[in-house]
Structure formats: C-alpha cells, structure tokens
Coordinates of C-alpha atoms (C1' of nucleotides) in Angstrom, one line a residue:
Chain F
X229 CA 29.6 -10.7 -85.8
X230 CA 27.0 -9.4 -88.1
X231 CA 24.8 -6.7 -86.7
X232 CA 21.1 -7.2 -86.1
X233 CA 20.5 -3.5 -86.7
X234 CA 18.9 -4.1 -90.0
X235 CA 16.2 -6.2 -88.4
X236 CA 12.9 -4.4 -88.2
X237 CA 11.7 -4.6 -84.7
X238 CA 8.3 -3.2 -85.3
X239 CA 6.3 -6.0 -87.1
X240 CA 3.1 -4.1 -86.8
X241 CA 4.5 -1.4 -89.1
X242 CA 6.5 -3.9 -91.2
X243 CA 3.5 -6.0 -91.9
X244 CA 1.3 -3.1 -92.4
X245 CA 3.6 -1.3 -94.7
X246 CA 4.3 -4.6 -96.6
X247 CA 0.6 -4.8 -97.6
X248 CA -0.6 -6.9 -94.6
X249 CA -4.4 -7.2 -94.3
X250 CA -6.1 -6.5 -91.0
X251 CA -8.7 -9.2 -90.3
X252 CA -10.7 -10.7 -87.5
X253 CA -11.6 -14.3 -86.5
X254 CA -14.3 -15.3 -84.1
X255 CA -13.7 -16.9 -80.8
X256 CA -13.0 -20.7 -80.6
X257 CA -12.3 -20.9 -84.3
X258 CA -9.9 -23.4 -85.8
X259 CA -7.7 -21.3 -88.1
X260 CA -5.5 -24.2 -89.1
X261 CA -5.4 -28.0 -88.6
X262 CA -2.7 -30.6 -89.1
X263 CA -1.8 -30.9 -92.8
X264 CA -2.9 -27.3 -93.7
X265 CA -0.2 -25.3 -95.5
X266 CA 0.6 -22.0 -94.0
X267 CA -1.0 -19.2 -96.1
X268 CA 1.4 -16.5 -94.9
X269 CA 2.5 -14.6 -91.8
X270 CA 0.1 -13.4 -89.1
X271 CA 0.6 -10.8 -86.4
X272 CA -1.8 -10.8 -83.5
X273 CA -3.0 -7.4 -82.7
X274 CA -5.7 -8.3 -80.1
X275 CA -6.9 -11.4 -78.5
X276 CA -5.5 -14.8 -77.7
X277 CA -4.9 -18.0 -79.8
X278 CA -3.3 -21.3 -79.1
X279 CA -1.5 -24.2 -80.7
X280 CA -2.9 -27.6 -79.6
X281 CA -2.8 -31.3 -80.3
X282 CA -5.4 -34.0 -79.7
X283 CA -4.7 -37.5 -78.7
X284 CA -6.9 -40.4 -79.6
X285 CA -8.0 -40.6 -76.0
X286 CA -9.7 -37.2 -76.6
X287 CA -7.3 -35.3 -74.4
X288 CA -6.1 -32.0 -75.6
X289 CA -2.7 -30.5 -75.0
X290 CA -2.2 -26.8 -75.6
X291 CA 1.4 -26.4 -76.6
X292 CA 1.5 -22.6 -76.9
X293 CA -0.4 -19.5 -76.2
X294 CA -0.2 -16.7 -78.8
X295 CA -0.7 -13.2 -77.4
X296 CA -1.0 -9.7 -78.9
X297 CA 2.3 -8.9 -80.5
X298 CA 3.1 -12.5 -81.3
X299 CA 3.8 -13.6 -84.9
X300 CA 2.9 -17.0 -86.3
X301 CA 2.9 -18.8 -89.7
X302 CA 6.7 -18.9 -90.1
X303 CA 6.2 -22.3 -91.6
X304 CA 5.4 -20.6 -94.8
X305 CA 9.1 -20.2 -95.3
X306 CA 9.7 -23.9 -94.9
X307 CA 7.0 -25.2 -97.2
X308 CA 6.0 -27.5 -94.3
X309 CA 2.3 -27.9 -93.5
X310 CA 1.1 -27.5 -89.9
X311 CA 1.5 -30.6 -87.6
X312 CA -0.9 -29.2 -85.0
X313 CA -4.1 -27.1 -84.6
X314 CA -4.0 -23.4 -84.3
X315 CA -7.1 -21.9 -82.9
X316 CA -8.4 -18.6 -81.7
X317 CA -9.6 -18.5 -78.0
X318 CA -11.1 -15.1 -77.8
X319 CA -12.0 -12.9 -80.7
X320 CA -8.8 -12.4 -82.6
X321 CA -7.6 -9.3 -84.5
X322 CA -4.6 -10.1 -86.8
X323 CA -2.7 -8.6 -89.6
X324 CA -2.2 -11.1 -92.4
X325 CA 0.5 -11.0 -95.0
X326 CA -0.4 -13.5 -97.8
X327 CA 2.3 -15.8 -99.1
X328 CA 1.2 -14.7 -102.6
X329 CA 2.4 -11.2 -101.9
X330 CA 5.9 -12.3 -100.8
X331 CA 7.2 -12.5 -104.4
X332 CA 6.2 -8.9 -105.1
X333 CA 8.0 -7.7 -102.1
X334 CA 11.3 -8.9 -103.4
X335 CA 14.1 -8.2 -100.9
X336 CA 11.7 -6.5 -98.7
X337 CA 10.6 -9.8 -97.1
X338 CA 14.1 -10.4 -95.7
X339 CA 13.5 -8.4 -92.5
X340 CA 10.0 -10.0 -92.1
X341 CA 11.5 -13.4 -92.6
X342 CA 14.1 -12.6 -89.9
X343 CA 11.4 -11.3 -87.6
X344 CA 9.5 -14.5 -88.1
X345 CA 12.5 -16.7 -87.2
X346 CA 13.0 -14.6 -84.1
X347 CA 9.5 -15.2 -83.0
X348 CA 9.9 -18.9 -83.8
X349 CA 13.0 -18.9 -81.6
X350 CA 11.2 -17.4 -78.7
X351 CA 8.3 -19.8 -79.1
X352 CA 10.9 -22.7 -79.1
X353 CA 12.4 -21.4 -75.9
X354 CA 8.9 -21.2 -74.3
X355 CA 8.2 -24.8 -75.5
X356 CA 11.3 -26.1 -73.8
X357 CA 10.4 -24.3 -70.6
X358 CA 6.9 -25.9 -70.8
X359 CA 8.6 -29.3 -71.1
X360 CA 10.5 -28.5 -67.8
X361 CA 7.4 -27.1 -66.3
X362 CA 5.1 -30.0 -67.1
X363 CA 7.7 -32.7 -66.5
X364 CA 9.2 -31.7 -63.2
X365 CA 6.9 -29.4 -61.3
X366 CA 4.0 -30.0 -59.0
X367 CA 0.6 -28.8 -59.9
X368 CA 0.9 -25.7 -57.7
X369 CA 4.3 -24.9 -59.1
X370 CA 3.1 -25.5 -62.7
X371 CA 0.1 -23.2 -62.4
X372 CA 2.1 -20.4 -60.7
X373 CA 4.7 -20.7 -63.5
X374 CA 2.2 -20.4 -66.3
X375 CA 0.5 -17.5 -64.7
X376 CA 3.9 -15.7 -64.1
X377 CA 4.8 -16.4 -67.8
X378 CA 1.5 -15.1 -69.2
X379 CA 1.5 -12.1 -67.1
X380 CA 5.1 -11.3 -67.9
X381 CA 4.6 -11.7 -71.6
X382 CA 1.5 -9.4 -71.5
X383 CA 3.3 -6.9 -69.4
X384 CA 6.2 -6.8 -71.8
X385 CA 3.8 -6.0 -74.5
X386 CA 2.3 -3.2 -72.4
X387 CA -0.9 -5.1 -71.9
X388 CA -0.8 -5.0 -68.0
X389 CA -2.2 -2.4 -65.8
X390 CA -0.4 -2.6 -62.5
X391 CA -0.7 -6.2 -61.3
X392 CA -3.7 -7.0 -63.5
X393 CA -4.2 -8.0 -67.1
X394 CA -7.0 -9.2 -69.4
X395 CA -6.7 -12.9 -70.0
X396 CA -9.7 -14.2 -71.9
X397 CA -9.2 -18.0 -71.1
X398 CA -11.2 -20.4 -69.2
X399 CA -9.8 -22.6 -66.5
X400 CA -10.1 -25.6 -68.9
X401 CA -7.8 -23.8 -71.4
X402 CA -5.2 -23.2 -68.8
X403 CA -5.6 -26.7 -67.5
X404 CA -4.9 -28.1 -70.9
X405 CA -1.7 -26.0 -71.1
X406 CA -0.2 -27.2 -67.9
X407 CA -1.5 -30.8 -68.4
X408 CA -3.8 -30.9 -65.4
X409 CA -7.5 -31.9 -65.4
X410 CA -9.8 -28.9 -65.1
X411 CA -10.9 -30.2 -61.7
X412 CA -7.4 -30.3 -60.3
X413 CA -6.5 -27.1 -61.9
X414 CA -9.4 -25.5 -60.1
X415 CA -8.4 -27.0 -56.8
X416 CA -4.9 -25.6 -57.3
X417 CA -6.1 -22.1 -58.3
X418 CA -8.4 -22.2 -55.3
X419 CA -5.5 -23.0 -53.1
X420 CA -3.6 -20.1 -54.5
X421 CA -6.6 -17.8 -54.2
X422 CA -7.0 -18.6 -50.5
X423 CA -3.4 -17.7 -50.0
X424 CA -4.3 -14.4 -51.7
X425 CA -1.6 -14.8 -54.3
X426 CA -3.9 -14.4 -57.4
X427 CA -7.4 -13.6 -58.4
X428 CA -8.7 -14.9 -61.7
X429 CA -12.3 -14.0 -62.6
X430 CA -14.1 -13.4 -65.7
X431 CA -11.0 -13.1 -67.8
X432 CA -9.1 -10.8 -65.5
X433 CA -5.9 -12.0 -63.9
X434 CA -4.7 -10.2 -60.9
X435 CA -1.2 -11.1 -59.6
X436 CA -1.7 -10.2 -55.9
X437 CA 1.6 -11.7 -54.8
X438 CA 3.9 -12.0 -57.8
X439 CA 6.9 -12.5 -55.6
X440 CA 5.4 -15.6 -53.9
X441 CA 4.2 -17.0 -57.3
X442 CA 7.6 -16.5 -58.9
X443 CA 9.3 -17.9 -55.9
X444 CA 7.3 -21.1 -55.7
X445 CA 7.4 -21.6 -59.4
X446 CA 11.2 -20.8 -59.6
X447 CA 10.1 -18.6 -62.4
X448 CA 13.1 -16.9 -64.2
X449 CA 11.9 -14.8 -67.1
X450 CA 15.3 -15.0 -69.0
X451 CA 13.9 -17.5 -71.4
X452 CA 11.5 -14.9 -72.6
X453 CA 14.2 -12.5 -73.5
X454 CA 14.6 -12.2 -77.2
X455 CA 16.0 -8.9 -78.5
X456 CA 13.7 -7.1 -80.9
X457 CA 10.6 -8.4 -79.1
X458 CA 9.8 -5.1 -77.3
X459 CA 7.8 -2.7 -79.3
X460 CA 8.0 1.0 -79.0
X461 CA 5.6 2.7 -76.5
X462 CA 3.5 4.2 -79.2
X463 CA 3.0 0.8 -80.9
X464 CA 2.3 -0.8 -77.6
X465 CA -0.2 1.8 -76.8
X466 CA -2.0 1.2 -79.9
X467 CA -2.1 -2.6 -79.1
X468 CA -3.4 -1.9 -75.7
X469 CA -6.2 0.3 -77.0
X470 CA -7.3 -2.3 -79.5
X471 CA -7.1 -5.0 -77.0
X472 CA -9.1 -3.2 -74.4
X473 CA -11.7 -2.2 -76.9
X474 CA -12.0 -5.8 -78.0
X475 CA -12.0 -7.4 -74.6
X476 CA -14.4 -4.9 -73.0
X477 CA -16.5 -4.5 -76.1
X478 CA -16.1 -0.7 -75.6
X479 CA -14.0 1.8 -77.3
X480 CA -12.3 3.5 -74.4
Chain D
X1137 CA 6.5 -17.7 -103.0
X1138 CA 10.2 -17.4 -102.7
X1139 CA 12.0 -20.5 -103.6
X1140 CA 14.1 -22.4 -101.1
X1141 CA 16.4 -23.6 -103.8
X1142 CA 19.2 -21.3 -102.7
X1143 CA 19.3 -22.8 -99.3
X1144 CA 22.4 -25.1 -98.8
X1145 CA 20.9 -28.4 -97.6
X1146 CA 24.3 -29.9 -96.9
X1147 CA 25.5 -28.2 -93.7
X1148 CA 28.5 -30.6 -93.4
X1149 CA 29.9 -29.3 -96.6
X1150 CA 28.7 -25.8 -95.9
X1151 CA 30.3 -25.6 -92.5
X1152 CA 33.5 -27.3 -93.6
X1153 CA 33.9 -25.1 -96.7
X1154 CA 33.1 -22.0 -94.6
X1155 CA 36.1 -22.6 -92.4
X1156 CA 34.5 -24.8 -89.7
X1157 CA 36.9 -26.5 -87.3
X1158 CA 36.4 -30.2 -86.5
X1159 CA 36.6 -30.7 -82.8
X1160 CA 35.9 -33.3 -80.1
X1161 CA 34.3 -33.1 -76.7
X1162 CA 34.6 -35.8 -74.0
X1163 CA 31.5 -37.6 -72.7
X1164 CA 29.4 -36.0 -70.0
X1165 CA 30.9 -32.6 -70.6
X1166 CA 28.9 -29.3 -70.1
X1167 CA 29.6 -27.3 -73.2
X1168 CA 27.4 -24.5 -72.2
X1169 CA 25.4 -23.4 -69.2
X1170 CA 22.8 -20.7 -68.6
X1171 CA 24.1 -17.2 -69.3
X1172 CA 26.9 -18.3 -71.6
X1173 CA 26.9 -16.6 -75.0
X1174 CA 26.9 -18.8 -78.0
X1175 CA 30.4 -18.9 -79.6
X1176 CA 29.1 -19.9 -83.0
X1177 CA 27.4 -22.7 -84.9
X1178 CA 28.0 -26.3 -84.2
X1179 CA 27.2 -29.3 -86.4
X1180 CA 27.3 -32.8 -84.7
X1181 CA 29.1 -35.3 -86.8
X1182 CA 29.1 -38.1 -84.2
X1183 CA 27.8 -38.7 -80.8
X1184 CA 24.8 -37.5 -78.8
X1185 CA 24.3 -34.3 -76.7
X1186 CA 21.4 -32.8 -74.9
X1187 CA 19.8 -29.6 -73.6
X1188 CA 18.7 -29.8 -70.0
X1189 CA 17.6 -27.6 -67.1
X1190 CA 17.9 -28.2 -63.5
X1191 CA 15.3 -27.4 -60.7
X1192 CA 16.1 -26.3 -57.2
X1193 CA 14.9 -29.6 -56.1
X1194 CA 17.8 -31.2 -58.0
X1195 CA 15.6 -32.8 -60.6
X1196 CA 16.8 -32.6 -64.2
X1197 CA 14.7 -32.3 -67.3
X1198 CA 16.3 -33.1 -70.6
X1199 CA 14.5 -30.9 -73.2
X1200 CA 16.2 -32.0 -76.3
X1201 CA 18.5 -34.7 -77.7
X1202 CA 20.9 -33.6 -80.3
X1203 CA 22.0 -36.3 -82.8
X1204 CA 24.5 -36.6 -85.6
X1205 CA 23.5 -34.1 -88.3
X1206 CA 21.9 -31.8 -85.9
X1207 CA 22.9 -28.1 -85.7
X1208 CA 23.0 -26.1 -82.6
X1209 CA 24.1 -22.6 -81.5
X1210 CA 21.7 -20.6 -83.6
X1211 CA 21.4 -18.2 -80.7
X1212 CA 24.5 -16.6 -81.9
X1213 CA 22.4 -14.8 -84.5
X1214 CA 20.1 -13.4 -81.8
X1215 CA 22.8 -12.2 -79.4
X1216 CA 21.0 -14.0 -76.6
X1217 CA 22.8 -16.2 -74.1
X1218 CA 21.8 -19.7 -73.3
X1219 CA 19.0 -20.2 -70.9
X1220 CA 19.7 -23.9 -70.3
X1221 CA 22.7 -26.4 -70.2
X1222 CA 24.0 -28.0 -73.2
X1223 CA 26.0 -31.1 -72.6
X1224 CA 27.6 -34.0 -74.4
X1225 CA 26.4 -37.4 -73.4
X1226 CA 28.7 -39.6 -75.4
X1227 CA 32.0 -38.5 -76.9
X1228 CA 31.0 -35.8 -79.4
X1229 CA 32.5 -35.0 -82.7
X1230 CA 31.4 -31.5 -84.0
X1231 CA 32.3 -29.0 -86.6
X1232 CA 32.5 -25.6 -85.1
X1233 CA 32.2 -22.3 -87.1
X1234 CA 33.3 -19.5 -84.8
X1235 CA 31.3 -16.3 -84.6
X1236 CA 34.4 -14.4 -85.2
X1237 CA 34.7 -15.8 -88.6
X1238 CA 31.1 -14.8 -89.6
X1239 CA 32.2 -11.3 -90.5
X1240 CA 34.8 -12.5 -92.9
X1241 CA 32.3 -14.7 -94.6
X1242 CA 30.2 -11.7 -95.7
X1243 CA 27.1 -12.8 -97.7
X1244 CA 28.2 -16.4 -97.5
X1245 CA 26.8 -16.9 -94.0
X1246 CA 23.2 -16.3 -95.3
X1247 CA 22.7 -20.0 -96.3
X1248 CA 24.2 -21.1 -93.0
X1249 CA 21.9 -18.8 -91.0
X1250 CA 19.0 -20.1 -93.0
X1251 CA 20.1 -23.6 -92.2
X1252 CA 20.4 -22.8 -88.5
X1253 CA 16.8 -21.4 -88.5
X1254 CA 15.6 -24.6 -90.2
X1255 CA 17.2 -26.6 -87.5
X1256 CA 15.8 -24.4 -84.8
X1257 CA 12.4 -24.8 -86.3
X1258 CA 12.6 -28.6 -86.3
X1259 CA 13.8 -28.5 -82.7
X1260 CA 10.8 -26.3 -81.8
X1261 CA 8.4 -28.7 -83.4
X1262 CA 10.1 -31.6 -81.4
X1263 CA 9.8 -29.6 -78.2
X1264 CA 6.1 -29.0 -78.7
X1265 CA 5.7 -32.8 -79.4
X1266 CA 7.5 -33.4 -76.1
X1267 CA 5.0 -31.2 -74.3
X1268 CA 2.3 -33.3 -75.7
X1269 CA 4.2 -36.5 -74.9
X1270 CA 5.0 -35.7 -71.3
X1271 CA 1.7 -33.9 -70.6
X1272 CA -0.8 -36.4 -71.9
X1273 CA 0.6 -39.8 -72.3
X1274 CA 1.1 -42.7 -69.9
X1275 CA 4.5 -43.9 -69.0
X1276 CA 4.4 -46.8 -71.5
X1277 CA 3.2 -44.5 -74.3
X1278 CA 5.8 -41.9 -73.4
X1279 CA 8.7 -44.2 -73.6
X1280 CA 7.5 -45.9 -76.8
X1281 CA 7.1 -42.4 -78.3
X1282 CA 10.6 -41.3 -77.4
X1283 CA 12.2 -44.5 -78.7
X1284 CA 10.2 -44.1 -81.9
X1285 CA 11.3 -40.5 -82.3
X1286 CA 15.0 -41.2 -81.6
X1287 CA 15.0 -44.3 -83.9
X1288 CA 13.3 -42.4 -86.7
X1289 CA 15.6 -39.4 -86.4
X1290 CA 18.7 -41.7 -86.5
X1291 CA 17.3 -43.6 -89.5
X1292 CA 16.6 -40.4 -91.3
X1293 CA 20.2 -39.6 -90.9
X1294 CA 21.3 -43.1 -92.2
X1295 CA 22.3 -44.1 -88.7
X1296 CA 20.1 -47.2 -88.4
X1297 CA 21.0 -50.7 -89.6
X1298 CA 17.8 -52.6 -90.1
X1299 CA 15.8 -52.2 -86.9
X1300 CA 18.9 -51.3 -84.8
X1301 CA 20.8 -48.2 -84.0
X1302 CA 23.5 -47.1 -81.6
X1303 CA 22.1 -45.0 -78.9
X1304 CA 24.8 -44.2 -76.3
X1305 CA 22.4 -43.1 -73.5
X1306 CA 21.7 -44.5 -70.0
X1307 CA 18.2 -45.3 -68.9
X1308 CA 18.5 -42.4 -66.6
X1309 CA 19.1 -40.0 -69.5
X1310 CA 16.0 -41.3 -71.2
X1311 CA 14.0 -41.1 -68.0
X1312 CA 14.9 -37.5 -67.6
X1313 CA 13.7 -36.8 -71.1
X1314 CA 10.3 -38.3 -70.6
X1315 CA 10.0 -37.0 -67.0
X1316 CA 9.9 -40.4 -65.3
X1317 CA 12.1 -41.5 -62.4
X1318 CA 14.8 -44.0 -63.5
X1319 CA 13.0 -46.7 -61.4
X1320 CA 9.8 -46.3 -63.2
X1321 CA 11.4 -45.9 -66.6
X1322 CA 13.1 -49.2 -66.0
X1323 CA 9.8 -50.9 -65.0
X1324 CA 8.3 -49.5 -68.2
X1325 CA 11.2 -50.6 -70.4
X1326 CA 11.1 -54.1 -68.9
X1327 CA 7.4 -54.3 -69.6
X1328 CA 8.1 -53.5 -73.2
X1329 CA 11.0 -55.9 -73.4
X1330 CA 8.8 -58.7 -72.0
X1331 CA 6.4 -58.1 -74.8
X1332 CA 9.4 -58.3 -77.1
X1333 CA 8.8 -54.8 -78.6
X1334 CA 12.3 -53.4 -77.9
X1335 CA 15.6 -54.4 -76.7
X1336 CA 18.0 -51.8 -75.3
X1337 CA 21.3 -53.0 -74.0
X1338 CA 24.7 -51.4 -73.8
X1339 CA 23.8 -48.5 -76.0
X1340 CA 22.2 -50.5 -78.7
X1341 CA 18.5 -50.0 -79.4
X1342 CA 16.7 -52.7 -81.3
X1343 CA 13.1 -51.9 -82.4
X1344 CA 11.7 -55.4 -82.5
X1345 CA 8.1 -54.3 -83.1
X1346 CA 8.1 -50.8 -84.4
X1347 CA 4.5 -51.1 -85.4
X1348 CA 3.3 -51.9 -81.9
X1349 CA 5.4 -49.1 -80.4
X1350 CA 4.2 -46.5 -82.9
X1351 CA 0.6 -47.8 -82.5
X1352 CA 0.6 -47.5 -78.7
X1353 CA 2.4 -44.2 -78.7
X1354 CA 0.3 -42.8 -81.5
X1355 CA 3.6 -41.8 -83.1
X1356 CA 3.2 -39.8 -86.3
X1357 CA 6.6 -38.7 -87.6
X1358 CA 5.2 -35.8 -89.5
X1359 CA 6.5 -33.3 -86.9
X1360 CA 10.0 -34.4 -87.8
X1361 CA 9.6 -33.4 -91.5
X1362 CA 11.5 -30.4 -92.2
X1363 CA 12.7 -30.0 -95.9
X1364 CA 16.5 -29.8 -96.3
X1365 CA 17.1 -32.0 -93.3
X1366 CA 17.9 -35.0 -95.4
X1367 CA 21.6 -35.3 -96.4
X1368 CA 22.7 -36.9 -99.6
X1369 CA 23.8 -40.5 -99.3
X1370 CA 27.5 -39.8 -99.6
X1371 CA 27.3 -37.4 -96.7
X1372 CA 25.2 -39.6 -94.7
X1373 CA 27.6 -42.5 -95.3
X1374 CA 30.5 -40.4 -94.0
X1375 CA 28.5 -39.7 -90.9
X1376 CA 27.8 -43.3 -90.4
X1377 CA 31.4 -44.2 -90.7
X1378 CA 32.6 -41.6 -88.2
X1379 CA 29.7 -42.5 -85.8
X1380 CA 30.5 -46.2 -85.9
X1381 CA 34.2 -45.6 -85.5
X1382 CA 33.5 -43.4 -82.5
X1383 CA 30.9 -45.6 -80.8
X1384 CA 32.7 -48.9 -81.5
X1385 CA 36.1 -47.5 -80.9
X1386 CA 37.2 -49.2 -84.1
X1387 CA 37.7 -47.8 -87.5
X1388 CA 35.6 -50.2 -89.6
Chain L
dC200 C1' 39.5 -56.9 -54.1
dG201 C1' 36.4 -53.3 -53.5
dA202 C1' 34.2 -49.0 -55.0
dA203 C1' 31.1 -47.1 -58.3
dC204 C1' 27.7 -47.1 -61.4
dG205 C1' 23.9 -48.7 -64.0
dG206 C1' 20.2 -51.7 -63.9
dT207 C1' 16.4 -54.5 -61.5
dT208 C1' 12.9 -55.6 -58.2
dG209 C1' 9.8 -55.1 -53.9
dA210 C1' 6.8 -52.6 -50.6
dC211 C1' 4.6 -48.7 -49.5
dT212 C1' 3.0 -43.7 -50.2
dC213 C1' 0.9 -39.9 -52.3
dG214 C1' -0.4 -36.5 -55.8
dA215 C1' -3.4 -36.2 -59.4
dC216 C1' -7.3 -38.5 -61.8
dT217 C1' -12.1 -40.1 -62.1
dC218 C1' -16.7 -40.0 -61.3
dA219 C1' -20.3 -37.5 -59.4
dA220 C1' -23.0 -33.7 -57.9
dA221 C1' -23.9 -29.0 -56.6
dT222 C1' -23.5 -24.0 -57.5
dC223 C1' -22.9 -19.9 -60.1
dG224 C1' -23.4 -16.7 -64.0
dT225 C1' -25.0 -15.5 -68.3
dG226 C1' -28.0 -15.6 -72.0
dT227 C1' -32.4 -16.9 -74.1
dG228 C1' -37.2 -17.8 -75.0
dG229 C1' -41.7 -17.3 -73.3
Chain P
dC70 C1' -40.0 -10.4 -65.8
dC71 C1' -39.2 -15.1 -64.8
dA72 C1' -38.0 -19.9 -65.9
dC73 C1' -34.8 -22.5 -67.9
dA74 C1' -30.6 -24.2 -70.3
dC75 C1' -25.9 -24.2 -70.8
dG76 C1' -21.2 -23.7 -69.8
dA77 C1' -17.9 -22.7 -66.3
dT78 C1' -16.6 -23.3 -61.7
dT79 C1' -16.5 -25.6 -57.2
dT80 C1' -16.5 -29.4 -53.9
dG81 C1' -16.5 -34.4 -52.2
dA82 C1' -15.2 -39.3 -52.2
dG83 C1' -12.6 -43.0 -53.8
dT84 C1' -8.9 -44.9 -57.0
dC85 C1' -4.6 -45.5 -59.3
dG86 C1' -0.3 -44.5 -61.7
dA87 C1' 4.0 -43.1 -60.8
dG88 C1' 7.1 -41.6 -57.0
dT89 C1' 9.9 -42.9 -52.8
dC90 C1' 12.8 -45.6 -50.2
dA91 C1' 15.5 -49.5 -50.0
dA92 C1' 17.8 -53.6 -51.2
dC93 C1' 20.3 -56.4 -54.5
dC94 C1' 22.7 -57.8 -58.8
dG95 C1' 26.2 -57.4 -62.5
dT96 C1' 30.0 -54.9 -64.9
dT97 C1' 33.7 -52.2 -65.1
dC98 C1' 37.7 -50.2 -63.5
dG99 C1' 41.2 -48.5 -60.2

DNA sequence: CGAACGGTTGACTCGACTCAAATCGTGTGG
DNA sequence: CCACACGATTTGAGTCGAGTCAACCGTTCG
C-alpha cells in the first residue's frame, strides 16, 4: 500500500512555513456558527475550544473538545459550511492558514490537506466513542471516561505534568459534553472526589487514581491512536511552554 | 481556493473501473472486529451495515448505519486498525477494492482516497449529530430524528418511493442506535404509530407525516450535505434496482 | 408441532432531572 | 479596606422518564 511517509506530521511547522498567521481569540468567543463557511485551517497552539449545538429547548450539547495540537476547519476542502458552533472556552492561541493562500501554495497544500483529514478521522473516532459513552454508560462511568480521554489526549501532547494537567473548563462545560445536568455532574464528581480518584479545582485536573477511573469507565485509549498525531518533543515542549504561559498568565 | 472538480463523484464507477470486486456478505455477519486492519475500501451497493461497540455489561451501541452508496474502510489510508465492530445487518452487496491493488493504481487512487475522506467527513458529521440526539433529546424526539435521518439518506440515494423505503432493520437494531431499550423503543414507536406519523412493518418504513416528525425532532438535514455525495440518476437507478432485487428476493 | 425470534403490553423501580437554596471565590466599586 | 455582585459550585427534596422484569402474542421455520 502507499506509504504515509510523505505526510508531514508536524502541523505546527507545516502551517507556520506555509504562511500561517498566529492569532488569538478571547475566552468564550464564538468563532463560527452554523452556516458560516470555513475560512481556512486552524491549529490550536494553546487553550481549549469546543464544537457545540443548541436545541430549541435551550439545552446545549458539546460534541467535541479541541485541545492544543488539534487541527480544525477541514471543511474548507469540502466547500461545506459549518453545521454547528465552534467556540473558544479559554483564551485561544491558533495558527491560521487562510483559504485564500491555498492557491498560491500549489502542490504544497497536499500534505496539509492530508493532515487535516487525519485530524478529522481522529475526531470522528472520538465522536463515535462519545455516542457509546453517552448512550450506554452511567453518570459515574461517563464522567470517568471523559476525564480519562481529556487527560490522555493532553498527555499525548506533552501537556500533562505527572498525573496533573491544566484544563480550563467549568463543570458546566464538562456536563454539557457528557449530557448531564451541571447539578448531577457535580454530584458525580463529588462522589469521585470522595473516593480520592480525581481532584478538579480551578482548572487543574489531578488524576489521583487513573487505574480506578479507567477501570470503571472501561476506557481503552485505542480509539485515540492515529499515526502522525504525536509531535516531536521539541515541538511539544514549545506547546507546553505557550500553554502554561497562557494558563498561568506568567511566562515561566 | 482549490477546485474540487477533479474529484470523482461517482464511486461506483470509480471503484469498478479501478478493479473493485463485487462481493456479497450474509446477514448479521461481522465483517470486522476491533483490532482488525482494514483490507481496503468498500462501497455498499445494496443492503445495510452498521458500526457498533460492546460494553462489558453486554449492552450494544450502534454508532453508525451504512446504507447503499456509503463507502467505508478509509482507515486503510491511516494504517490504523478498527476500534469497533463492523457488521452487516441485511444481506450486503459491496464492491471491494483491495489494499494490495492500491500500489498498482499509482496516482489513480488519489480521487478514491479523496472520496473516502469525503465519506468519512459525512460520517463524522452524522456521529456528532447522534451525540446531540442521544444526549439531549427525549425518546420520542430521538426516534423521530433517527427515522428522519435514515429516510432522508435513503431518499438522497434514490432509494425511497414516495414516502416509503425499505429498511431491513429490527426494532432492536434501531433501539441500539438511539440508546433506548427495545421495550421502550417499541412503546415510543407505538406512540408515533397511533398518531399516524409513521408505519414500520417488516422492514418497510412509511413516513406518513414527515413534517410532524421533523418538527418534533428538530431535524435539519444540513448535516447530511456533503458535496459529491449525490450520484447521477443512472447510477442511482442501478442501485435501486439491485437493492430492490435483494430486498424483495425478486429481480424486478 | 414446537422452538425461536421479534414485537407488544403491564407493573414496578431507579437514576437522573428539576426546583430551590446555600456557599464559596473572585473581582469590582465605593 | 470592606461591601457587594456575580458566576461557579455544592447540597437537599421531590418528580419523572426510561429501565427492568415478566408475560404474552404472532410468524417463521426446522
């Protein structure tokens, strides 16, 4: 079969070298809403964003969290507008490659396009896992599974320090992702805290008993494995640095 | 931006001309299970398949239905094994393009690869919609939404006749897709039947009040729109013919 | 005929939701 | 510096939608 060797696995570099523009969005800012065309590719370098949909009842479902290292906007290649909202949760640093600049890149967009499909494939796998999670698991299992996923993804990106990571989300955000009310999410989290499995305070997640959490959630990280997702250590370090700087408000 | 004009929008032809092999699977046959590598690309020409996952508790969640015209197996391009089960529900006619034959195709796989990403993108959008559906809607809304989706997808593929379509699924299959127990799914379907909104008997779905169903489910088909998904009428006709022949057991 | 499976219905249970209120933390204006 | 406002979190009490368990019906098929 055809080799994947030609795929550039370092989107940071690829987007930067291809003329991507670093830019910043404020917290809780709707970047796109349904009907908006995608203006290009975005790579998150620091912060957290989400995809969400609203129902007439006013209820919100978050359908994806986008973390540092994640790529979004692949719809630009399909000429299909967004069918959901895309919003920053924390302050968000991205690198933006405008669709207008695609033409001038010529054949050089091929690896970027490939990289975007890869990201879309991983996000599709995560969405299917969320269907399973929300559909079949109890509140305790659901919350444990989400925390395992987020922690694992952040760790894969080099964003965990030991069993802790920055996670600038509110309990309401997390509740909307696992389809629980904030009240019941809190009860569930309290339950897990009392068992000393996790601690989640002021945007810092501490996985105090990852084994127990993964066990109860039947968390199997295989669905997160997409080759080419890992960045090289130097890159990852850069992301960590920027993230910490952003989250703490201090340049370390 | 780069034009999509070079993308082959007729996978039937593309797969056939590229040396795809027509083949048939029996009903309720597991084609792949977690850990299996993808042996290539598949296009469904007749019948229904699904993706599903099992939990230790024995509960099953269907995460996708694959209908005639749908493409699967794009993982072959990622070198990532399946993380879920893929199973035929009815008898399934597919065209299979083996991964071994990719090399000999040279640059000719490019449009196929593109087509596979497109299909994956649509399936990702559907998965996100299912997260919303299962997470936030009541049983009645959920069932209505699923039926609207399936009917719309079949109609887009030319597989509906008026307000009816063949849908060779059991209530248990549908229940596993919307994360309801078969018992409660049945109650819900009975409720909708009594209102004369749908009729679903022996694999035939009749949407007797599509407006009411779409209304209660807040069904908006935009998420199904992916350019290049529509086949030309001749192709669609061929699919219809084969599907009917298969479902009815008669060559019309 | 009888087994097996899908579908239908009833009675009861329970997990998560709703409504409501109290607490905590942080930022802000006086 | 303190008083206050606001958002986020925490807890209590009562309700309800969907699950569970169980029985029964109707077809199909060996």
